[in-house]
CSV table of C-alpha atoms in Angstrom, one decimal:
chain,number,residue,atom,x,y,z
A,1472,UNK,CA,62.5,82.2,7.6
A,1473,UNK,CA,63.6,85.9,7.4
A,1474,UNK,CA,64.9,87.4,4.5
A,1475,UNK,CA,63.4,87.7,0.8
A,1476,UNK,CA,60.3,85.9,0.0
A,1477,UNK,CA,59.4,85.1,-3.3
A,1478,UNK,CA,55.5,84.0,-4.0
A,1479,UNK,CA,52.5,83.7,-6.9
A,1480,UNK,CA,50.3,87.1,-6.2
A,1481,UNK,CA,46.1,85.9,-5.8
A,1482,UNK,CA,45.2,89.5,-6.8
A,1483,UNK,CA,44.9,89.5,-11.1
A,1484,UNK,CA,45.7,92.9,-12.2
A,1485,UNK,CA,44.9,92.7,-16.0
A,1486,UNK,CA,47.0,94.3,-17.9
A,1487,UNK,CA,50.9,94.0,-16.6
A,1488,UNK,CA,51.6,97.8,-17.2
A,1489,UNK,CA,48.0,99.0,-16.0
A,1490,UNK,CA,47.9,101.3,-12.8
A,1491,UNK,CA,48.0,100.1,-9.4
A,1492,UNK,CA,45.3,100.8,-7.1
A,1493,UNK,CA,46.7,101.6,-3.8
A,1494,UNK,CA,45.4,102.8,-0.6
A,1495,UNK,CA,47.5,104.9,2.4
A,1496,UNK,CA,47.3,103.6,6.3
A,1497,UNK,CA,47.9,106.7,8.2
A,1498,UNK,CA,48.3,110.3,6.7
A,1499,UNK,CA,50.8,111.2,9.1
A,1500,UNK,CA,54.3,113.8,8.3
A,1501,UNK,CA,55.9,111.1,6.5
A,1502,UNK,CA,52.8,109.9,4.6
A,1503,UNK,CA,52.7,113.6,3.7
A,1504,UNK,CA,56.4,114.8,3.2
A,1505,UNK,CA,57.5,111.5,1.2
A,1506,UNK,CA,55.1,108.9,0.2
A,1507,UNK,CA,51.9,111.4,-1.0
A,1508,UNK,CA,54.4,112.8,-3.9
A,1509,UNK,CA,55.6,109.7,-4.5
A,1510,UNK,CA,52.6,108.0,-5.6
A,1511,UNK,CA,51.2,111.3,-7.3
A,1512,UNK,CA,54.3,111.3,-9.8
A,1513,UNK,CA,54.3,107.9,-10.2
A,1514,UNK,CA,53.1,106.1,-13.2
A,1515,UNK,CA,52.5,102.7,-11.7
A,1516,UNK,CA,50.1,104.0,-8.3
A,1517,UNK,CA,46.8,105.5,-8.4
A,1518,UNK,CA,45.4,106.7,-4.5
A,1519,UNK,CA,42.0,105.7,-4.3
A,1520,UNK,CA,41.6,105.4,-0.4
A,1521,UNK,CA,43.1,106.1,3.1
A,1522,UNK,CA,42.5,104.9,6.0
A,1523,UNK,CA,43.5,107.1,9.3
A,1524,UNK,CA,41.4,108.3,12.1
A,1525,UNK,CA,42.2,111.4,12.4
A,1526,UNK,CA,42.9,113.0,8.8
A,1527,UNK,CA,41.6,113.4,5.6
A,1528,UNK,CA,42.9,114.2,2.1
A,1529,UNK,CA,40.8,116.2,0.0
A,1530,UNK,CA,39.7,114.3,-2.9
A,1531,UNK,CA,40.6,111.1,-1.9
A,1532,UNK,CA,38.1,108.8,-0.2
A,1533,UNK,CA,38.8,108.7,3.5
A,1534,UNK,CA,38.4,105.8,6.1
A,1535,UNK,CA,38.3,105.7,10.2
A,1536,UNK,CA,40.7,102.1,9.6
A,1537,UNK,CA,42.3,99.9,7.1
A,1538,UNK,CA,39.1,97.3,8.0
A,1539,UNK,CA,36.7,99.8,7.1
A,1540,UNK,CA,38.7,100.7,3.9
A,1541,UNK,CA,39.2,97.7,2.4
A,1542,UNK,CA,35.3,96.8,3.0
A,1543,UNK,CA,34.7,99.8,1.2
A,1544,UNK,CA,37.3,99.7,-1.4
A,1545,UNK,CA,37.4,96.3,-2.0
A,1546,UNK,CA,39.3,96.9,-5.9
A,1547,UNK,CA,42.7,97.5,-3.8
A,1548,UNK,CA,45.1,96.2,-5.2
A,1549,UNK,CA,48.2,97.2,-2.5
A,1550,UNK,CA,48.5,99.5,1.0
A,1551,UNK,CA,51.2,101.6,1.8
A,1552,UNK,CA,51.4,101.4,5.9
A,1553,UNK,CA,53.3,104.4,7.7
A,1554,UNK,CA,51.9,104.3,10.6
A,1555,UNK,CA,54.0,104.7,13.9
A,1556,UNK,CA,56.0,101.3,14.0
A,1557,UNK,CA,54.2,99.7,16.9
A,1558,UNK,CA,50.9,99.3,14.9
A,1559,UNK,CA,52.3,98.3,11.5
A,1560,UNK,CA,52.2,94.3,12.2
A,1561,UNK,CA,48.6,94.7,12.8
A,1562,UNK,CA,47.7,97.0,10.1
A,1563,UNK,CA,49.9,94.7,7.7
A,1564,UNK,CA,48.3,91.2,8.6
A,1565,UNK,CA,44.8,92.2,7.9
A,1566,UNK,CA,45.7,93.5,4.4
A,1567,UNK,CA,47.9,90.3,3.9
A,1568,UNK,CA,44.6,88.5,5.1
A,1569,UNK,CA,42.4,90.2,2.7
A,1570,UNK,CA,45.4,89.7,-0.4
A,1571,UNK,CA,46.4,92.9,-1.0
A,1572,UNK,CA,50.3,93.5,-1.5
A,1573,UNK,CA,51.9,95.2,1.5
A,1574,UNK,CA,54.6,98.0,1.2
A,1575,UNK,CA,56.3,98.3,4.8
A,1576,UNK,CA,57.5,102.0,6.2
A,1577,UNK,CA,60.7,101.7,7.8
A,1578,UNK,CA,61.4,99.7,10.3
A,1579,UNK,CA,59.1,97.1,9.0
A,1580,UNK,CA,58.0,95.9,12.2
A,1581,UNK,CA,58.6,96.8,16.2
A,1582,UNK,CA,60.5,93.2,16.1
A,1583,UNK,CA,61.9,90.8,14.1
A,1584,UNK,CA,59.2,88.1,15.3
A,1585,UNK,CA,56.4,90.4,14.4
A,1586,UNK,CA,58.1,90.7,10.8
A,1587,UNK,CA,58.8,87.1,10.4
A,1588,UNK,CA,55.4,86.6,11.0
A,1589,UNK,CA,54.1,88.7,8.4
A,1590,UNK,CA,56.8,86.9,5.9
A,1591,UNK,CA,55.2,83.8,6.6
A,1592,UNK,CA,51.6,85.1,6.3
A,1593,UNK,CA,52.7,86.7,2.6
A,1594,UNK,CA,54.0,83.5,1.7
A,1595,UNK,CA,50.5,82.0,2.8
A,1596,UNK,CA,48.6,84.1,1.3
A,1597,UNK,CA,50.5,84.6,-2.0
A,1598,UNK,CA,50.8,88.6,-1.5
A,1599,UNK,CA,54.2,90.8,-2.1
A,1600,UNK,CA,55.7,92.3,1.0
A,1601,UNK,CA,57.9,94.6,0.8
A,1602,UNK,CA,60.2,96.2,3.1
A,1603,UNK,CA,60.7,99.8,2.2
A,1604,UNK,CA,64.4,100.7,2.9
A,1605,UNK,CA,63.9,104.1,1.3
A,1606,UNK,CA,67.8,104.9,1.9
A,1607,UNK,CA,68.8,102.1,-0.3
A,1608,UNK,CA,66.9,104.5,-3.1
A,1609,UNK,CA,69.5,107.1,-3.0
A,1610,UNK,CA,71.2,108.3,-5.8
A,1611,UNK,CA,74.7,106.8,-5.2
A,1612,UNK,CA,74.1,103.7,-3.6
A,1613,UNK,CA,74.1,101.4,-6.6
A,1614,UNK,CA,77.2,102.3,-7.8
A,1615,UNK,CA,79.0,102.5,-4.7
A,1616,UNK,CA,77.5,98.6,-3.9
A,1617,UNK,CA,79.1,98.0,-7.5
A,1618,UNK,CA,82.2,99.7,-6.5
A,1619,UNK,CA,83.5,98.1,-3.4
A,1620,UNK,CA,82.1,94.5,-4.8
A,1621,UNK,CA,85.8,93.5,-5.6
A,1622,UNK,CA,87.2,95.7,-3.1
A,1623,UNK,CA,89.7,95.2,0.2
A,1624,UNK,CA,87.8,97.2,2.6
A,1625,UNK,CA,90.1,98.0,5.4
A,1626,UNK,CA,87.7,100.7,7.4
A,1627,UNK,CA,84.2,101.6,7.5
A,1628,UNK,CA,83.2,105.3,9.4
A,1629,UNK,CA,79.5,106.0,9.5
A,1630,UNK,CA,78.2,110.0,10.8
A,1631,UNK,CA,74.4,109.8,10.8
A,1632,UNK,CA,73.1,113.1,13.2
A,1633,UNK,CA,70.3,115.2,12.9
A,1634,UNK,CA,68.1,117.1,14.9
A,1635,UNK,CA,65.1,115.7,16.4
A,1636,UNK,CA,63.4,118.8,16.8
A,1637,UNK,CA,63.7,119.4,13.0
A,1638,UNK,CA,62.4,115.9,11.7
A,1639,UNK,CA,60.0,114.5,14.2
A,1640,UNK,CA,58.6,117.3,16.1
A,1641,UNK,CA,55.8,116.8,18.7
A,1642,UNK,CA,56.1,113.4,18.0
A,1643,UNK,CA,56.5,111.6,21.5
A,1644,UNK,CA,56.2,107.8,20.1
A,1645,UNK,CA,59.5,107.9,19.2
A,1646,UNK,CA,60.9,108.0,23.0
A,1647,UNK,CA,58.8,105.3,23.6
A,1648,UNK,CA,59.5,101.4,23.4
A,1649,UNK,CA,59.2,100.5,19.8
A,1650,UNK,CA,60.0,103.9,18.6
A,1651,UNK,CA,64.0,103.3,18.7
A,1652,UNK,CA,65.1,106.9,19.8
A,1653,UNK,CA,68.0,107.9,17.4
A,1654,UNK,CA,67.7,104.4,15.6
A,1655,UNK,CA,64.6,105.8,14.0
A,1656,UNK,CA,67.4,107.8,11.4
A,1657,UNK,CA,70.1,105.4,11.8
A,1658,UNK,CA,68.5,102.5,10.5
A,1659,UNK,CA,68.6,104.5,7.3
A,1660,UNK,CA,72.4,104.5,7.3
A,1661,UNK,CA,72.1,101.0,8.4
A,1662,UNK,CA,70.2,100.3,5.1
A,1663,UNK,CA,72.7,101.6,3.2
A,1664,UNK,CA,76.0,100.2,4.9
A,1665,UNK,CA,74.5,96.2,4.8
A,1666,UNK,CA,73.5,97.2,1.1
A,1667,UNK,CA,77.1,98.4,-0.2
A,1668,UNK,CA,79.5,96.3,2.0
A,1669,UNK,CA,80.4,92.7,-0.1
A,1670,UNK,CA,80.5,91.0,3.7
A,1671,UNK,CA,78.2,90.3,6.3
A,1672,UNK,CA,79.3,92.3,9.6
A,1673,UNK,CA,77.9,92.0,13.3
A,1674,UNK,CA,78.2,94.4,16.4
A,1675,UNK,CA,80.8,93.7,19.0
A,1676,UNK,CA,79.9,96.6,21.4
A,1677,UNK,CA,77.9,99.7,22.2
A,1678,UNK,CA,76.9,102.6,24.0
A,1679,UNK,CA,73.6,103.9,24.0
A,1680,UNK,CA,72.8,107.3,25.9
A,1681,UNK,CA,69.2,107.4,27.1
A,1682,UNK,CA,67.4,110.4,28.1
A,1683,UNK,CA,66.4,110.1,31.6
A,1684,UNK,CA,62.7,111.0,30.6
A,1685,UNK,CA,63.1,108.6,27.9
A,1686,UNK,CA,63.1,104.9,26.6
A,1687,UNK,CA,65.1,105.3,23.5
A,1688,UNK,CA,68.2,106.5,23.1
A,1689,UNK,CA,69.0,109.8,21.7
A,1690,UNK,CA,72.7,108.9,20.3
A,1691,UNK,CA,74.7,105.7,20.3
A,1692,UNK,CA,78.2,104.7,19.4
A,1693,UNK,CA,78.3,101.2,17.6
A,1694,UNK,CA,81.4,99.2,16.6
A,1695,UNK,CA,81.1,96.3,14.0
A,1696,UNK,CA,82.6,93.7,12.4
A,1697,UNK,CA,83.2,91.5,9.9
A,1698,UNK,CA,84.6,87.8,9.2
A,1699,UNK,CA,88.1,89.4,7.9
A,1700,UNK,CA,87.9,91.7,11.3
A,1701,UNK,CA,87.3,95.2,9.3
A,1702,UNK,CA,86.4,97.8,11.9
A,1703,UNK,CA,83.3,99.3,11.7
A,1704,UNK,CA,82.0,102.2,13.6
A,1705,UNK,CA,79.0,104.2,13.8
A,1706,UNK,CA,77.8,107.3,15.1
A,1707,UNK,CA,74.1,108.1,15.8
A,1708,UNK,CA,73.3,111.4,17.3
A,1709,UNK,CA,70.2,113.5,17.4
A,1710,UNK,CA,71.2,116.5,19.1
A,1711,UNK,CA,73.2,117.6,16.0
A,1712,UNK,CA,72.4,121.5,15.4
A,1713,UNK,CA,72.7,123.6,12.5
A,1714,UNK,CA,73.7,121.4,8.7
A,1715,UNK,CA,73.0,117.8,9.3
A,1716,UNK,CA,75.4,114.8,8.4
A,1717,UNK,CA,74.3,111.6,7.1
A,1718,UNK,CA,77.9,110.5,5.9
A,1719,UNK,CA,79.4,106.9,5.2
A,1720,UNK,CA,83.5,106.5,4.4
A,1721,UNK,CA,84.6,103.4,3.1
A,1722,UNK,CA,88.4,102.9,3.3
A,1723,UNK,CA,89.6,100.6,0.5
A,1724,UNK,CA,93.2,99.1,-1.1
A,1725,UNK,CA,91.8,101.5,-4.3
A,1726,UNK,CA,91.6,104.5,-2.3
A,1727,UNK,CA,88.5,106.0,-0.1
A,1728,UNK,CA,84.5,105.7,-1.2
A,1729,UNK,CA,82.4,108.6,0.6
A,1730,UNK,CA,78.8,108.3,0.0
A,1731,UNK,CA,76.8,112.0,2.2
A,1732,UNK,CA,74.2,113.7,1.9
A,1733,UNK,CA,72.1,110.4,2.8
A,1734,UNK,CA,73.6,108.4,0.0
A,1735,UNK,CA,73.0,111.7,-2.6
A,1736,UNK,CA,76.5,112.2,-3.4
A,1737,UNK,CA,79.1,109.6,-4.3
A,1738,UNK,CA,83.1,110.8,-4.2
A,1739,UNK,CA,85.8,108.0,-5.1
A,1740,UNK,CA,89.5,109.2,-3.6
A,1741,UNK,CA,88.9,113.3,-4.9
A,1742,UNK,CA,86.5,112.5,-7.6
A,1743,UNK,CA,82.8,113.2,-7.6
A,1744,UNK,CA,80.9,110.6,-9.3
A,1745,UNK,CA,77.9,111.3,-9.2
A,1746,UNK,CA,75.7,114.0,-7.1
A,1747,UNK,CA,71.8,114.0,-7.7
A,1748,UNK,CA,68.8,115.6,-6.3
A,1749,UNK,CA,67.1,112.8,-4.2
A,1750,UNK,CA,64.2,111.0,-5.3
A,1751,UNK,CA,64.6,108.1,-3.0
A,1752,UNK,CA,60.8,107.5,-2.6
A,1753,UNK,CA,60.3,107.5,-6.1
A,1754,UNK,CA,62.5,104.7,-6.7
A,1755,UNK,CA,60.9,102.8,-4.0
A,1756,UNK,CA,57.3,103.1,-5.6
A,1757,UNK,CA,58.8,101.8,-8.4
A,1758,UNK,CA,60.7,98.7,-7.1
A,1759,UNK,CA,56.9,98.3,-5.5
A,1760,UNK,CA,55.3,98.0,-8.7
A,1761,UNK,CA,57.8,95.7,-9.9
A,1762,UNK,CA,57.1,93.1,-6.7
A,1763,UNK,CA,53.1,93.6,-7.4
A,1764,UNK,CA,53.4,92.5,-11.0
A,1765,UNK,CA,55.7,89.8,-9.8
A,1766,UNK,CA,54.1,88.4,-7.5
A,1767,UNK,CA,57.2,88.7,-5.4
A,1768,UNK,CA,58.6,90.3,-2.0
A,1769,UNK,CA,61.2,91.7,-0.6
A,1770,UNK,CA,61.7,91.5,2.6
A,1771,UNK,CA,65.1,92.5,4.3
A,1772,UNK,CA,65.6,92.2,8.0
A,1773,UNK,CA,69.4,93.3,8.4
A,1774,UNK,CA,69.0,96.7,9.1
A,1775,UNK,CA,66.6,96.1,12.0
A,1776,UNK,CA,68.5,93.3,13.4
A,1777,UNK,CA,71.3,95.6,13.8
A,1778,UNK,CA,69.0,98.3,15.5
A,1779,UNK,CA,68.2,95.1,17.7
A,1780,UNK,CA,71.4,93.1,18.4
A,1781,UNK,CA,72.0,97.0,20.0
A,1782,UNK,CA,69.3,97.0,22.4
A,1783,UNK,CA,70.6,93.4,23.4
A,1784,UNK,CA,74.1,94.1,23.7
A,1785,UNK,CA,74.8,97.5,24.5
A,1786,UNK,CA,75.6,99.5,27.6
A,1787,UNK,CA,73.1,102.2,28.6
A,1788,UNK,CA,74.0,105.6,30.2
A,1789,UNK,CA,71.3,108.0,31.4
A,1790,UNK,CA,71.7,111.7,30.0
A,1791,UNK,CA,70.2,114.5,30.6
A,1792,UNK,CA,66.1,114.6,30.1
A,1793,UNK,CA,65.0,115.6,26.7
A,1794,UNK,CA,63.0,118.4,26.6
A,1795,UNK,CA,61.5,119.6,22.9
């Protein structure tokens, strides 16, 4: 069954409030820009180990694979995986085999079989998993869920663009099956919008553009909807130059919600609620630590079965080649 999983944890970690050994699969730029600080300002993590064959961290015991690092580190108590999404089922089923609790880089998998699988191998095994929608960690997203929860939501306008040579430079997986193309940041604002809306939605058309040196698309246009027909619309693009937007608008019968700066800044009608530095990583390290000394997961597939109802469903038109 996909969605949240809730099992005992084998692993006995003492003391309730004692620090978490984790280890890190694959030191790559967003093991390094996001999750490294994470863990080394938070209270519940300690790094012993990671496992990754081609880097190191200084002062941190370093392993060739996850197999070689729990063998030698066999005290882990959880494994952050960020590899490239392709190799994540893999990666996570062997440290669901050997008990550890499993925290999930987004997407959580490179299909929704591949993560069902590893829901039902958690539940098996009696280990948290935990799909790390980082998004949903931004400062305003709480409180606009809160808001529109009693709200008539007439129209929903999501702007997620960025550029690609900014945020994933030299990195050639993503135009390749499994590395979603432009779906790679809109899965974020995906997170977010099945988060805050009150209703379930579902796509009823799209139109992905597709580099012609390419297998992902580098924008898309995506129109939703919900029971009560409330248009939804998305627009993905990763040719955007200069400031980036990662904006959501939510029309309401109390006036407009506009969540930006990827969920950083909240404005209800021309009030500004709440603006914050973001610290999303943080609060998912600490939503973590709560599921490890639980003994519970969390494990959310709507986001990517968005991202793949689009692959199914939408039209495809070849652009112009990528070149970086």
């Amino acid at each position: 069954m996909l969605g949240i999983q809730n099992a005992p944890f084998l692993i006995t970690t003492g003391n309730p409030m004692s620090t978490i050994d984790i280890g890190l699969v694959g030191v790559g730029k967003i093991a390094c820009d996001q999750h490294l600080p994470a863990i080394d300002s938070s209270p519940d993590f300690r790094l012993v180990a990671t496992a990754d064959p081609h880097s190191r961290l200084d002062g941190v015991d370093g392993y060739d694979s996850l197999a070689a690092m729990l063998n030698g580190v066999p005290g882990l108590q959880a494994v952050a995986i960020c590899t490239p999404t392709h190799l994540r089922y893999s990666q996570a089923r062997i440290a669901l085999e050997h008990g550890k609790g499993v925290l999930l880089e987004k997407p959580p998998g490179a299909t929704l079989s591949e993560v069902e699988d590893l829901i039902s191998q958690a539940d098996r095994q009696g280990c948290p998993l935990f799909a790390a929608w980082h998004s949903r960690f931004a400062p305003g997203v709480a409180a606009a869920r809160e808001w529109l929860a009693e709200k008539a939501i007439h129209r929903v306008e999501i702007e997620w663009k960025e550029d690609v040579r900014v945020w994933h430079p030299g990195q050639a997986w993503i135009w390749e099956p499994g590395g979603m193309g432009v779906f790679d940041p809109g899965i974020n604002a995906l997170s977010i919008v099945t988060r805050i809306l009150p209703r379930a939605f579902f796509l009823r058309e799209a139109s992905l553009q597709v580099p012609s040196n390419c297998q992902t698309p580098i924008a898309a246009e995506l129109s939703f909807s919900d029971a009560q027909d409330t248009p939804i619309h998305a627009a993905f693009d990763f040719r955007q130059t200069g400031p980036q937007t990662w904006d959501i608008h939510v029309d309401t019968d109390d006036g407009r919600l506009s969540l930006t700066h990827g969920g950083s800044r909240l404005v209800i009608g021309r009030q500004v609620v709440l603006e914050a530095e973001e610290r999303e990583y943080a609060g998912l390290y600490a939503r973590f630590a709560e599921l490890v000394r639980a003994g519970t997961s969390d494990v959310d597939v709507a986001p990517l079965r968005h991202v793949a109802d689009a692959f199914l469903y939408g039209h495809r038109e070849i652009v112009d080649a990528f070149v970086e």
